[in-house]
Amino acid sequence: MKYDPRYVQFLHLFNNKRDYFECHEVLEDLWMDDARDPFWQGLLQVAVAHFHGRNGNVGGAVKLMEAGLEKLSRQPDRDAGIDLDRLRKDGGRWLARLKREAGNDPPFEPMVIAVTDPELSEAVFRVRKQETP
């Protein structure tokens, strides 16, 4: 497998379980092991933005999504098995909605990170299947 198992787990937690706290825990370990690559940090910040957004901390969600998108916008398209351009666009829309509705206690709306590589998709599916009784 060409993908780190922690990355696979992150995608499963983000897309399927929507456990953004655990997303952070899993990916922070990879980020630290990979010379603090800004790509991993950008993904981490998108997940933490979701954690804050779901918990009603709009200010924290905005701050973290802005930081995450800024890091991801500086990333060249890389072979990460995800649609990075779509993630940046979806994140921008998510952020704009939060800013627009900030005073109205906007309901939480999760994003999905589109997996484009069939090998990565299969790996995420296997993790999901292992957790299903």
mmCIF file of N, CA, C and O in Angstrom, residues 3 29 38 40 60 62 68 76 96 108 111 122-123 126 131-132:
data_model
loop_
_atom_site.group_PDB
_atom_site.id
_atom_site.type_symbol
_atom_site.label_atom_id
_atom_site.label_comp_id
_atom_site.label_asym_id
_atom_site.label_seq_id
_atom_site.Cartn_x
_atom_site.Cartn_y
_atom_site.Cartn_z
ATOM 1 N N TYR A 3 -0.147 4.257 0.754
ATOM 2 C CA TYR A 3 -0.674 5.261 1.683
ATOM 3 C C TYR A 3 -0.424 4.839 3.119
ATOM 4 O O TYR A 3 -0.621 3.684 3.482
ATOM 5 N N ASP A 29 -0.089 12.635 14.507
ATOM 6 C CA ASP A 29 1.020 11.693 14.610
ATOM 7 C C ASP A 29 1.764 11.602 13.275
ATOM 8 O O ASP A 29 2.992 11.634 13.237
ATOM 9 N N PRO A 38 3.263 20.769 5.624
ATOM 10 C CA PRO A 38 2.085 21.642 5.668
ATOM 11 C C PRO A 38 0.829 21.011 5.062
ATOM 12 O O PRO A 38 -0.280 21.409 5.392
ATOM 13 N N TRP A 40 -0.235 17.881 5.587
ATOM 14 C CA TRP A 40 -0.900 17.186 6.691
ATOM 15 C C TRP A 40 -1.491 18.186 7.678
ATOM 16 O O TRP A 40 -2.589 18.001 8.188
ATOM 17 N N GLY A 60 -13.752 29.664 16.225
ATOM 18 C CA GLY A 60 -12.683 28.669 16.099
ATOM 19 C C GLY A 60 -12.738 27.948 14.766
ATOM 20 O O GLY A 60 -11.705 27.676 14.148
ATOM 21 N N VAL A 62 -13.962 29.096 11.919
ATOM 22 C CA VAL A 62 -13.525 30.015 10.869
ATOM 23 C C VAL A 62 -12.002 30.124 10.869
ATOM 24 O O VAL A 62 -11.353 30.004 9.822
ATOM 25 N N GLY A 68 -6.241 26.199 7.488
ATOM 26 C CA GLY A 68 -6.109 24.958 6.728
ATOM 27 C C GLY A 68 -6.157 25.198 5.227
ATOM 28 O O GLY A 68 -5.334 24.665 4.470
ATOM 29 N N PRO A 76 1.081 22.061 -4.145
ATOM 30 C CA PRO A 76 0.879 21.638 -5.534
ATOM 31 C C PRO A 76 -0.032 20.413 -5.515
ATOM 32 O O PRO A 76 -0.125 19.722 -4.501
ATOM 33 N N ALA A 96 -17.288 30.356 3.772
ATOM 34 C CA ALA A 96 -18.119 31.514 3.409
ATOM 35 C C ALA A 96 -19.492 31.430 4.072
ATOM 36 O O ALA A 96 -20.018 32.432 4.569
ATOM 37 N N PHE A 108 -24.550 22.821 11.741
ATOM 38 C CA PHE A 108 -23.335 22.182 11.255
ATOM 39 C C PHE A 108 -23.626 21.414 9.965
ATOM 40 O O PHE A 108 -24.599 20.672 9.884
ATOM 41 N N MET A 111 -18.381 18.338 5.535
ATOM 42 C CA MET A 111 -17.849 18.160 4.185
ATOM 43 C C MET A 111 -17.433 16.700 4.031
ATOM 44 O O MET A 111 -17.304 15.977 5.014
ATOM 45 N N GLU A 122 -10.421 1.721 -1.618
ATOM 46 C CA GLU A 122 -10.534 0.342 -1.126
ATOM 47 C C GLU A 122 -9.950 0.224 0.278
ATOM 48 O O GLU A 122 -10.513 -0.451 1.145
ATOM 49 N N ALA A 123 -8.833 0.894 0.531
ATOM 50 C CA ALA A 123 -8.221 0.849 1.868
ATOM 51 C C ALA A 123 -9.148 1.472 2.907
ATOM 52 O O ALA A 123 -9.315 0.931 4.005
ATOM 53 N N ARG A 126 -11.949 -0.934 3.584
ATOM 54 C CA ARG A 126 -11.533 -2.047 4.444
ATOM 55 C C ARG A 126 -11.528 -1.629 5.920
ATOM 56 O O ARG A 126 -11.944 -2.402 6.785
ATOM 57 N N GLU A 131 -14.642 -2.160 11.175
ATOM 58 C CA GLU A 131 -15.317 -1.575 12.332
ATOM 59 C C GLU A 131 -16.804 -1.940 12.385
ATOM 60 O O GLU A 131 -17.441 -1.698 13.386
ATOM 61 N N THR A 132 -17.316 -2.475 11.296
ATOM 62 C CA THR A 132 -18.733 -2.835 11.248
ATOM 63 C C THR A 132 -18.918 -4.239 11.804
ATOM 64 O O THR A 132 -18.280 -5.175 11.337
#
